[in-house]
Short mmCIF file of C-alpha atoms in Angstrom, two decimals:
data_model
loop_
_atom_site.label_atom_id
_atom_site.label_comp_id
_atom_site.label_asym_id
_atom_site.label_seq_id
_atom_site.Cartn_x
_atom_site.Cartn_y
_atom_site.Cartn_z
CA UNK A 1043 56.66 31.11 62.77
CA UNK A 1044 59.80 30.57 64.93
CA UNK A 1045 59.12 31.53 68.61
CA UNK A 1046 61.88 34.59 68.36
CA UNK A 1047 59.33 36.30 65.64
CA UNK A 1048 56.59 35.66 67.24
CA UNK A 1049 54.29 38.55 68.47
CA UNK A 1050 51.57 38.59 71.57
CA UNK A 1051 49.35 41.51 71.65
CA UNK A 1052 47.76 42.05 75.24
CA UNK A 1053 44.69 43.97 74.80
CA UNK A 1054 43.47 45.99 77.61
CA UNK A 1055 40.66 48.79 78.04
CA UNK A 1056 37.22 49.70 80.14
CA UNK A 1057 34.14 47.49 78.91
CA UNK A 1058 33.23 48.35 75.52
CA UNK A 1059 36.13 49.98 74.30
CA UNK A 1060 36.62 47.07 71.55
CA UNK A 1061 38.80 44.60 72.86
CA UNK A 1062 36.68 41.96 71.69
CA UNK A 1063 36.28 43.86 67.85
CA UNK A 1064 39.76 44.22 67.20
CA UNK A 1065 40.84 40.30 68.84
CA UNK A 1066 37.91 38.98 66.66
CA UNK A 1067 39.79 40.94 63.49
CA UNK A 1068 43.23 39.34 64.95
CA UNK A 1069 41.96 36.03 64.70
CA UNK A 1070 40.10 36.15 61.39
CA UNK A 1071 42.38 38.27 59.29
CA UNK A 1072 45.65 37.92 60.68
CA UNK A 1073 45.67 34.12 61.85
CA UNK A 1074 46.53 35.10 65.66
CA UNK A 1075 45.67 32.45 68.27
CA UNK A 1076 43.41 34.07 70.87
CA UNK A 1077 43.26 33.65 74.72
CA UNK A 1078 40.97 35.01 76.92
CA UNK A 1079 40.59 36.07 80.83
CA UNK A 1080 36.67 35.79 80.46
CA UNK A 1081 36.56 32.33 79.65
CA UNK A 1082 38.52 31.42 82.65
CA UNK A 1083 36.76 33.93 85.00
CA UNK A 1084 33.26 32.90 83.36
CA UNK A 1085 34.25 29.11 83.81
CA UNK A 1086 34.97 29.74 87.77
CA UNK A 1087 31.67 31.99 88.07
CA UNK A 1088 29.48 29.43 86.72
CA UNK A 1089 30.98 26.66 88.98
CA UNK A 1090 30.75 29.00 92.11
CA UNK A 1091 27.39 29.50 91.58
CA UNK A 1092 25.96 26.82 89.87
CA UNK A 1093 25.49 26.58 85.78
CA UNK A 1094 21.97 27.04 86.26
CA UNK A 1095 21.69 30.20 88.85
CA UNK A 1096 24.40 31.75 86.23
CA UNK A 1097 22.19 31.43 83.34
CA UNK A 1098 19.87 32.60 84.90
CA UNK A 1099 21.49 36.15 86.05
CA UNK A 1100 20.60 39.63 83.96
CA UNK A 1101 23.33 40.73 82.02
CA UNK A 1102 24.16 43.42 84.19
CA UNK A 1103 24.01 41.45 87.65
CA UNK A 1104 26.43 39.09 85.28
CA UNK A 1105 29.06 41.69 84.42
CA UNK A 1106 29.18 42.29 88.24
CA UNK A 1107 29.08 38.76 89.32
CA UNK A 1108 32.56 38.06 86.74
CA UNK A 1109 33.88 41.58 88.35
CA UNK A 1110 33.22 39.60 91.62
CA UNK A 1111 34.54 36.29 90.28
CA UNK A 1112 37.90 38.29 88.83
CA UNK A 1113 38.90 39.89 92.29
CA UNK A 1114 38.01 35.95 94.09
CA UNK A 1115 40.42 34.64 91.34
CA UNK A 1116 43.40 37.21 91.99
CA UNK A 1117 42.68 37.92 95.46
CA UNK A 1118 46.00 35.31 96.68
CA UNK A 1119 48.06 36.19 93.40
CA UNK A 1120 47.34 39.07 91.18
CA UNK A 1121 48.62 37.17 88.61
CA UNK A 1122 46.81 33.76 89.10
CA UNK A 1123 44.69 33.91 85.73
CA UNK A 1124 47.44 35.38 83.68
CA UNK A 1125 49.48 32.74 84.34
CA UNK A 1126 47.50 30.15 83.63
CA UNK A 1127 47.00 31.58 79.76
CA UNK A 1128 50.94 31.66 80.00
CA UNK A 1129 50.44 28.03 81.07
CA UNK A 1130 48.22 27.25 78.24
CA UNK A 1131 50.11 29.05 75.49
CA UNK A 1132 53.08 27.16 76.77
CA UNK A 1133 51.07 23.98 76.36
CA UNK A 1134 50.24 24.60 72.82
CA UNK A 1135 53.78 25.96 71.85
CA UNK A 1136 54.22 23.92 69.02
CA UNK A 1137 51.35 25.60 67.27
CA UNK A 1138 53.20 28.25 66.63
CA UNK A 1139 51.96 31.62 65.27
CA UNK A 1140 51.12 35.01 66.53
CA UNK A 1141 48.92 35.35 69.53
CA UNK A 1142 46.19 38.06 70.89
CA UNK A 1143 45.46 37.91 74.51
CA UNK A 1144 41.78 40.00 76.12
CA UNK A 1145 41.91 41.42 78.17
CA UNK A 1146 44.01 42.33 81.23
CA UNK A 1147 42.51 44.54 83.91
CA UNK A 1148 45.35 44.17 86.38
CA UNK A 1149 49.12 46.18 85.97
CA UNK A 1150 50.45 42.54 87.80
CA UNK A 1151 49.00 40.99 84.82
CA UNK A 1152 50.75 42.98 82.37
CA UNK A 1153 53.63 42.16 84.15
CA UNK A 1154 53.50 38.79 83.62
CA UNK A 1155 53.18 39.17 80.06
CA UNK A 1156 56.43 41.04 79.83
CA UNK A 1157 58.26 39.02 81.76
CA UNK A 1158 57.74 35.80 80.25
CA UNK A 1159 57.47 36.91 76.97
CA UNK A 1160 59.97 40.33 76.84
CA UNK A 1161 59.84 42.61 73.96
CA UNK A 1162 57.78 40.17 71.96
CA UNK A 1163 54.86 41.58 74.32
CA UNK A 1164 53.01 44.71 73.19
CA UNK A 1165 50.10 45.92 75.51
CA UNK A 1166 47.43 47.93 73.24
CA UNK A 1167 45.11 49.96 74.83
CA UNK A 1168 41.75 50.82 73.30
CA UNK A 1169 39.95 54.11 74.46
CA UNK A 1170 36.33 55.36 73.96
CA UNK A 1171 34.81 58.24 75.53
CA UNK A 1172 31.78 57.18 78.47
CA UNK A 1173 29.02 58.10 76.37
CA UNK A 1174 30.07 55.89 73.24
CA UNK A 1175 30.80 52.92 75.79
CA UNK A 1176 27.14 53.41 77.24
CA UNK A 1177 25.91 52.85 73.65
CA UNK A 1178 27.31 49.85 72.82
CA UNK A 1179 26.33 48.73 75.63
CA UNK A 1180 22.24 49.48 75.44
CA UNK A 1181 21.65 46.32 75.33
CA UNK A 1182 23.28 45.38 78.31
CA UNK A 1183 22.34 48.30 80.44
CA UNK A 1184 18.77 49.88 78.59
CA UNK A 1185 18.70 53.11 79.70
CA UNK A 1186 20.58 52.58 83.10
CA UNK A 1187 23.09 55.12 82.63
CA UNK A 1188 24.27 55.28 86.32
CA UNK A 1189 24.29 51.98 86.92
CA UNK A 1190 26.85 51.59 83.52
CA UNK A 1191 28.58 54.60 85.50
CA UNK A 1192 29.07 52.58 88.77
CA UNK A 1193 30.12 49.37 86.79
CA UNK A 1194 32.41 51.07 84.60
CA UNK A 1195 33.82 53.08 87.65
CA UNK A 1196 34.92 49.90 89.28
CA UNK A 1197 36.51 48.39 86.36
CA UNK A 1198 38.71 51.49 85.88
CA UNK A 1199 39.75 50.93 89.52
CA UNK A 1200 37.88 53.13 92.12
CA UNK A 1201 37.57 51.63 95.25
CA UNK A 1202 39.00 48.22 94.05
CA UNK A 1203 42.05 46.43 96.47
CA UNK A 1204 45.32 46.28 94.93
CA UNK A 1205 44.66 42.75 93.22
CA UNK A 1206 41.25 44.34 91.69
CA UNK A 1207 40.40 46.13 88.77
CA UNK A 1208 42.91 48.82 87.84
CA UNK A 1209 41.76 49.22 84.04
CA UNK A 1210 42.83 53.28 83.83
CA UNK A 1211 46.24 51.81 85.07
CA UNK A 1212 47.03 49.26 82.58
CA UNK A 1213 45.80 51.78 79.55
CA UNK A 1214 48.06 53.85 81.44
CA UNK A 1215 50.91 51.26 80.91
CA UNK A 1216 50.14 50.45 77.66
CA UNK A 1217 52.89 50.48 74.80
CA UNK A 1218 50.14 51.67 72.56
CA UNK A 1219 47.16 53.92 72.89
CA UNK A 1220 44.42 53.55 70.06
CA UNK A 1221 41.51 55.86 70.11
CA UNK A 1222 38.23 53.74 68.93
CA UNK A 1223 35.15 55.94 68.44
CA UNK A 1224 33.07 56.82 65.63
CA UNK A 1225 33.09 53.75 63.58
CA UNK A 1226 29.85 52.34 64.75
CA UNK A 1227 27.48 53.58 61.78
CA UNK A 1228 30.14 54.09 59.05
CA UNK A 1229 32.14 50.98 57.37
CA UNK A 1230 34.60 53.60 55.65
CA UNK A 1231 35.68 54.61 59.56
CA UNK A 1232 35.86 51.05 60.68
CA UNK A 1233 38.00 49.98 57.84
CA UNK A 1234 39.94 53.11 59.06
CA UNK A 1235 40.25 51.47 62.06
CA UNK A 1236 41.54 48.43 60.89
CA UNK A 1237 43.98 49.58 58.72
CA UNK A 1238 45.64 51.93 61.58
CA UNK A 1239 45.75 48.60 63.44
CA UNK A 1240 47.89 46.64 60.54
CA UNK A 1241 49.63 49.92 60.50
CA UNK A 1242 50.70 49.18 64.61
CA UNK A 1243 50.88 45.67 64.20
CA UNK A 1244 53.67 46.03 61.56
CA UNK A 1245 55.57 48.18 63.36
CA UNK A 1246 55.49 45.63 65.86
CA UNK A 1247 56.78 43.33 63.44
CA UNK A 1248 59.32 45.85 61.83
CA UNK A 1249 60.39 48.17 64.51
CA UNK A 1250 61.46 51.76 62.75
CA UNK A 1251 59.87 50.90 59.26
CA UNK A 1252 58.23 54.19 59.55
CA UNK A 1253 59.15 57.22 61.62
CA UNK A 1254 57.45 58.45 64.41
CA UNK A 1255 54.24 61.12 63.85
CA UNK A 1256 55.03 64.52 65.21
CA UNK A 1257 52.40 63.46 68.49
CA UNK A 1258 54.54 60.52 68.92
CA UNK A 1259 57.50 62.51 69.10
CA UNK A 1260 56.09 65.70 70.70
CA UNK A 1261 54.07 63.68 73.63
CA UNK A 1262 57.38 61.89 73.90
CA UNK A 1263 59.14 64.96 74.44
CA UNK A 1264 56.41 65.90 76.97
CA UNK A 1265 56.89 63.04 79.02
CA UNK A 1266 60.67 63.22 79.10
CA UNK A 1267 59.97 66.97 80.30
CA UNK A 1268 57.99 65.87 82.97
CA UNK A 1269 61.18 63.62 85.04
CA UNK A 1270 62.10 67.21 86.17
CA UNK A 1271 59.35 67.52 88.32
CA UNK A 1272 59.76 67.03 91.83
CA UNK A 1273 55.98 66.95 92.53
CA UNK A 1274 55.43 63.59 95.16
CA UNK A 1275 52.01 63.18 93.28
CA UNK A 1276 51.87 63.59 89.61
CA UNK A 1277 55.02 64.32 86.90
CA UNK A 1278 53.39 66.35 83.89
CA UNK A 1279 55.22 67.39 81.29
CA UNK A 1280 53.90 69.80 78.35
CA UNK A 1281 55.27 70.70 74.63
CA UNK A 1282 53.71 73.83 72.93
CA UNK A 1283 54.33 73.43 68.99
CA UNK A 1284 53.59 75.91 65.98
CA UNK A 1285 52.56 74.31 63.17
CA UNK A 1286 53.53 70.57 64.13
CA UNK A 1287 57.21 71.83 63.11
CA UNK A 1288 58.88 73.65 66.00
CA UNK A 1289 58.63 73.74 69.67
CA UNK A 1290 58.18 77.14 71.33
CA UNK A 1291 58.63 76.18 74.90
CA UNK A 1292 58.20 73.22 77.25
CA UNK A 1293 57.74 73.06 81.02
CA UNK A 1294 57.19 70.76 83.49
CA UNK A 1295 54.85 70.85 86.88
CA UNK A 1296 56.90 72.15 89.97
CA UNK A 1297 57.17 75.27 92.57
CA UNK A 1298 57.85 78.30 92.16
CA UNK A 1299 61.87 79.28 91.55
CA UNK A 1300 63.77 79.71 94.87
CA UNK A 1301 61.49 77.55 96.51
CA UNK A 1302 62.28 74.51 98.79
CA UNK A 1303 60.32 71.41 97.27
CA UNK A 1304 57.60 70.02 98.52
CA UNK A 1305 59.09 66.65 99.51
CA UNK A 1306 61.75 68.91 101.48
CA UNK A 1307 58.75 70.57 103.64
CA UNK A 1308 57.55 67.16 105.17
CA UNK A 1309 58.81 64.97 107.92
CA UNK A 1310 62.19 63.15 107.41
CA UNK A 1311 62.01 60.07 105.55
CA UNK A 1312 58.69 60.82 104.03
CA UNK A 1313 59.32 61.33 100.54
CA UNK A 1314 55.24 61.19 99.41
CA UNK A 1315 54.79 64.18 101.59
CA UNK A 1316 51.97 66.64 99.81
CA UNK A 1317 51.13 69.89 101.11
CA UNK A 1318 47.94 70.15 99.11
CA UNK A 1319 47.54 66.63 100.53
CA UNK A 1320 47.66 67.34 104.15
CA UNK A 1321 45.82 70.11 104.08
CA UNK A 1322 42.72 68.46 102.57
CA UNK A 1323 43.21 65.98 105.47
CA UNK A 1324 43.26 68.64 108.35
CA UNK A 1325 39.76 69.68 106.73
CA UNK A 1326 38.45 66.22 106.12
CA UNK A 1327 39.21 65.47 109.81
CA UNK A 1328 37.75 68.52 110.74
CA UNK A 1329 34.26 68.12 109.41
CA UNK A 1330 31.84 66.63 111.61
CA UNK A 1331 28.54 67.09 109.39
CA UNK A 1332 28.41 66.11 105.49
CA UNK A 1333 28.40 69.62 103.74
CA UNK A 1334 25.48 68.02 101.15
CA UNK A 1335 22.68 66.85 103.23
CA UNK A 1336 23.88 68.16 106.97
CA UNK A 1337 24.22 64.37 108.05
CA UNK A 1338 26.47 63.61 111.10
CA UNK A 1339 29.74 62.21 109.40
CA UNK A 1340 30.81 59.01 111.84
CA UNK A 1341 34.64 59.38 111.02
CA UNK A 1342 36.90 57.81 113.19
CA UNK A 1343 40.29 59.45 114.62
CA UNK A 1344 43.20 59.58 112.52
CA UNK A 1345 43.70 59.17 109.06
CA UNK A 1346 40.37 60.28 107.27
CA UNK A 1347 39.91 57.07 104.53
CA UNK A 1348 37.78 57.05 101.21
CA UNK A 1349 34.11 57.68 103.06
CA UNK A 1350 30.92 57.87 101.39
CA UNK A 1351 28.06 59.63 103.37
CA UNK A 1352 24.98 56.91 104.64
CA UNK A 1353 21.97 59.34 103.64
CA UNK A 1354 22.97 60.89 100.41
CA UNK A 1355 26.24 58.64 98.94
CA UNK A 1356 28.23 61.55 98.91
CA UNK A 1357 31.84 60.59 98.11
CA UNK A 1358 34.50 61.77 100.69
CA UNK A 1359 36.99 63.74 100.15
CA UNK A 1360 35.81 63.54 96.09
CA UNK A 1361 32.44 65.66 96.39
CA UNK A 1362 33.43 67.07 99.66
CA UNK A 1363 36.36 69.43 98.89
CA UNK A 1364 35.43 71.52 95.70
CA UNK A 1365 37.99 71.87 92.51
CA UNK A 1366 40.21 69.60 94.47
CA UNK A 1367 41.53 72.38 96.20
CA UNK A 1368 44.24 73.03 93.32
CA UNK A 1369 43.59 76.59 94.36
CA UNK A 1370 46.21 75.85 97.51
CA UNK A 1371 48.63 73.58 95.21
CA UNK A 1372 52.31 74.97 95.18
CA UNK A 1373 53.45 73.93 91.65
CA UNK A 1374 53.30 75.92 88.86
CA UNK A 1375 51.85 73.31 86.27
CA UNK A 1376 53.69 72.20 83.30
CA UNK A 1377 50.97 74.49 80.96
CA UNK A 1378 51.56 77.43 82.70
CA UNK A 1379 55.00 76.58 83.08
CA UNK A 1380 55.21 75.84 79.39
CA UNK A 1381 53.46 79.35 78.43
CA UNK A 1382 55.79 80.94 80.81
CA UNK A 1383 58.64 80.30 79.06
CA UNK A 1384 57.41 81.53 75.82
CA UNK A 1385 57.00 84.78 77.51
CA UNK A 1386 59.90 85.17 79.02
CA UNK A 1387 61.73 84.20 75.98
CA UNK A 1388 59.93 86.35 73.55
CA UNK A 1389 60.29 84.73 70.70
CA UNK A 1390 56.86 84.15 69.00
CA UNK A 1391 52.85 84.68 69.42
CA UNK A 1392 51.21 81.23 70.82
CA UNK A 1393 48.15 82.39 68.90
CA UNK A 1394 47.06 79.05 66.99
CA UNK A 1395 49.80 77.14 68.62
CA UNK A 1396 48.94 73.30 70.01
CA UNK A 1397 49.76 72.42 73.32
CA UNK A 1398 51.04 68.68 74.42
CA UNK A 1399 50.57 67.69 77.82
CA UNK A 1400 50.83 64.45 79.16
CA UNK A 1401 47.75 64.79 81.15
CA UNK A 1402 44.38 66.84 80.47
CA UNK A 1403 44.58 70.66 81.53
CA UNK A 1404 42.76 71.43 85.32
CA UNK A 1405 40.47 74.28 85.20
CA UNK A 1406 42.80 76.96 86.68
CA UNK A 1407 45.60 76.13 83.39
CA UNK A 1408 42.65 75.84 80.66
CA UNK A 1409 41.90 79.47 81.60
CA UNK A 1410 45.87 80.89 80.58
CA UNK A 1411 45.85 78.66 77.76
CA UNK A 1412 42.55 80.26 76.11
CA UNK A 1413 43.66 83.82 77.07
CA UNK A 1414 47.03 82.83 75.24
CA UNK A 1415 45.38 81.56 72.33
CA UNK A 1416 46.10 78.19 72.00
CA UNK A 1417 43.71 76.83 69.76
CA UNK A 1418 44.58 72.47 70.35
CA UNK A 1419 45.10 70.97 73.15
CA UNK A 1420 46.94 66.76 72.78
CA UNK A 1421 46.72 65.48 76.22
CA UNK A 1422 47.66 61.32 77.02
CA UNK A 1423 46.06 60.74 80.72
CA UNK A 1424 42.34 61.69 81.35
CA UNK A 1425 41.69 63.83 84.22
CA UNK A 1426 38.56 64.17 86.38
CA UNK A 1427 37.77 67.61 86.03
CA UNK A 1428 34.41 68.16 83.48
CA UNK A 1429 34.43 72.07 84.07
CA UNK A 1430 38.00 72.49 82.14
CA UNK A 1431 36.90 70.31 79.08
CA UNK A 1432 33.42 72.04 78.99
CA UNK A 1433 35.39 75.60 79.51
CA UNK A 1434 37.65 74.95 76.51
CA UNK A 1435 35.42 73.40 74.36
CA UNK A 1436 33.02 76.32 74.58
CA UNK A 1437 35.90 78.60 73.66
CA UNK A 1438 36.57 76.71 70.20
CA UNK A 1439 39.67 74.77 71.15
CA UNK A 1440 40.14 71.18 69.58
CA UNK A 1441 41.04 68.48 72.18
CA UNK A 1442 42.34 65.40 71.02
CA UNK A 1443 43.19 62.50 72.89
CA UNK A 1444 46.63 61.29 72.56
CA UNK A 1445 47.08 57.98 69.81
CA UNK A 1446 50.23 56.70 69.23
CA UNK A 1447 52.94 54.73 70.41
CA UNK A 1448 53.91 55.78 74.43
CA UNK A 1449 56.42 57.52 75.75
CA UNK A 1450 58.06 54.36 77.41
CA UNK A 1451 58.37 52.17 74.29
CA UNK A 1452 59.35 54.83 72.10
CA UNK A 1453 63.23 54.06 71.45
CA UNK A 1454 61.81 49.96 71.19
CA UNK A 1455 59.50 50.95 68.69
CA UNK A 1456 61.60 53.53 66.72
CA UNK A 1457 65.10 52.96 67.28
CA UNK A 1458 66.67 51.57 63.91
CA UNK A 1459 69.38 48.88 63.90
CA UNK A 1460 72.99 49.15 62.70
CA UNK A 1461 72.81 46.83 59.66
#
């Protein structure tokens, strides 16, 4: 295969998502060469430590020692070990053939990918709920569910430096989004699976030999919605469809008509300023005792940083400032914004209408979109607020995560030549 056909899928996702599953079926059904970060950060782990005192480790110390070992690596370059599998695969060139690369855990390494290999690079990124995770990982972990919680919470980038673990971000980046749950009793689902993989990988191979699904197209109108937001923190966009063959309304998160934006209120020259922002930091700064066990809080002056409590591990401002106080946020968001419109333009009922959104309903929107009747919610990003899936759920919508082809490589994926 000539280099200007040739394909490299970079596989990205938390631990036991299925990176390894579907580069194992990329190697043995589909002849791609594979190419992995572990064996490079396992090979520097073991020589840091010693073979022996490696071999040794439990499996979970292990996954945290190569978490360790991956940060040491990037820590001067956040693209040190991606470049050396460039290095490599530009080694073995002549070999030719498709090639599957697991897994990056860095956006600087998905850079690299794209830039040395352009639009012959597709990132796929593999998603599986917590709990699902957890169980393919018993043997691993037992029954240590927080400690999988802890690990897993690191690798999706909480509390890591900029050169660390940023897994949410790279799914987040990803040209394709592939839901893998379910599968692990049933060999009818997992051959599912695989063929909705062939299905991906031939559109990477034939771009536009079959049009987009209406959530491709509707979560792509969603996102394209959401560039009218002015909000300095988040762009959402949402899409309400009847019967996956007509929008009724879109909107977008942003203030209220008539008034001035929030990036207008701050100081000059400060275009991340966030109301909701700075008022959680005036409160922050204000506390003195932590509001869980009554323990003084040693905070320094100024800027209140990420702070976790020294007698109970409460997480500051996280478990400090309830519903993360989108009580006092300006905007009107995108699914209120969305429902809104439908209102004021009269047209239809939303009863049994699905709502798009290009990130997971808060609590205060899941409430107006039971009370309009929605009855599906298709949301892309993941957002940290249990109380609004539980809420919805126990009022008999259907939430399904988003699986397609993204927003951003849409028009690469889709867009037909002129022959």
């Amino acid at each position: 295969m000539s280099a200007e056909h040739q394909i490299v899928v970079v596989l990205t996702g938390q631990f036991g998502a299925g990176c390894t599953t579907v580069a194992e079926f990329l190697k043995r059904e589909e002849g791609f060469r594979y190419y992995g970060f572990s064996e490079i950060i396992k090979a520097a782990a073991r020589e840091r430590l010693g073979a022996g005192a490696y071999d040794q480790l439990e499996p979970v110390e292990r996954r945290r020692v190569l978490q360790d070992q991956g940060n040491i690596l990037r820590k001067d370059d956040p693209r040190a070990v991606a470049n050396q599998i460039i290095a490599e695969i530009r080694d073995k060139a002549d070999e030719g053939g498709d090639l599957v690369v697991e897994a990056v855990r860095n956006p600087a390494e998905i850079d690299a990918f794209r830039e040395r290999f352009g639009d012959r690079a597709f990132v796929v990124a593999l998603d599986t709920p917590l709990a699902e995770r957890f169980e393919r990982s018993r043997r691993e972990y037992g029954d240590r569910l927080e400690r999988f919680k802890e690990d897993d919470a690191r690798d999706k980038g909480e509390g890591e430096p900029e050169h660390g673990q940023r897994t949410q971000e790279c799914v987040y980046l990803a040209d394709i989004s592939i839901n893998n749950h379910g599968h692990m009793d049933s060999h009818r689902d997992w051959n599912r699976f695989f063929v909705n993989i062939l299905d991906y990988l031939r559109l990477m191979r034939e771009p536009a030999f079959r049009p987009p699904t209406y959530p491709e197209l509707y979560m792509r109108q969603a996102y394209a919605v959401s560039l009218k937001s002015t909000c300095t923190k988040r762009q959402v966009g949402a899409v309400l469809v009847r019967d996956e063959s007509y929008v009724i309304a879109t909107g977008y998160n942003d203030v209220a008509i008539g008034e001035p934006t929030c990036r207008e209120m701050g100081p000059p020259g400060n275009t991340r300023f966030c109301p909701k922002d700075d008022e959680e930091e005036q409160k922050l700064s204000a506390m003195r005792y932590c509001p869980k066990c009554g323990n003084e809080l040693p905070l320094s002056p100024g800027r209140v940083r990420p702070f976790t409590c020294s007698n109970c591990e409460a997480r500051l401002p996280r478990d400090f400032v309830p519903g993360r106080m989108l009580d006092v946020c300006r905007a009107v968001h995108a699914e209120e914004a969305a429902i809104v419109q439908a209102a004021k333009l009269g047209s239809t009922s939303l009863a049994g209408a699905t709502l798009y959104s290009t990130t997971f309903p808060c609590l205060l929107c899941a409430k107006s979109i039971i009370n309009a009747g929605i009855k599906r919610v298709v949301y892309h990003e993941p957002y940290p607020m249990d109380d609004s899936m539980a809420m919805l759920k126990r009022c008999g919508l259907t939430l399904d995560k988003y699986e397609g082809v993204n927003a951003w490589a849409f028009d690469r994926m889709f867009k037909g030549t002129l022959d």
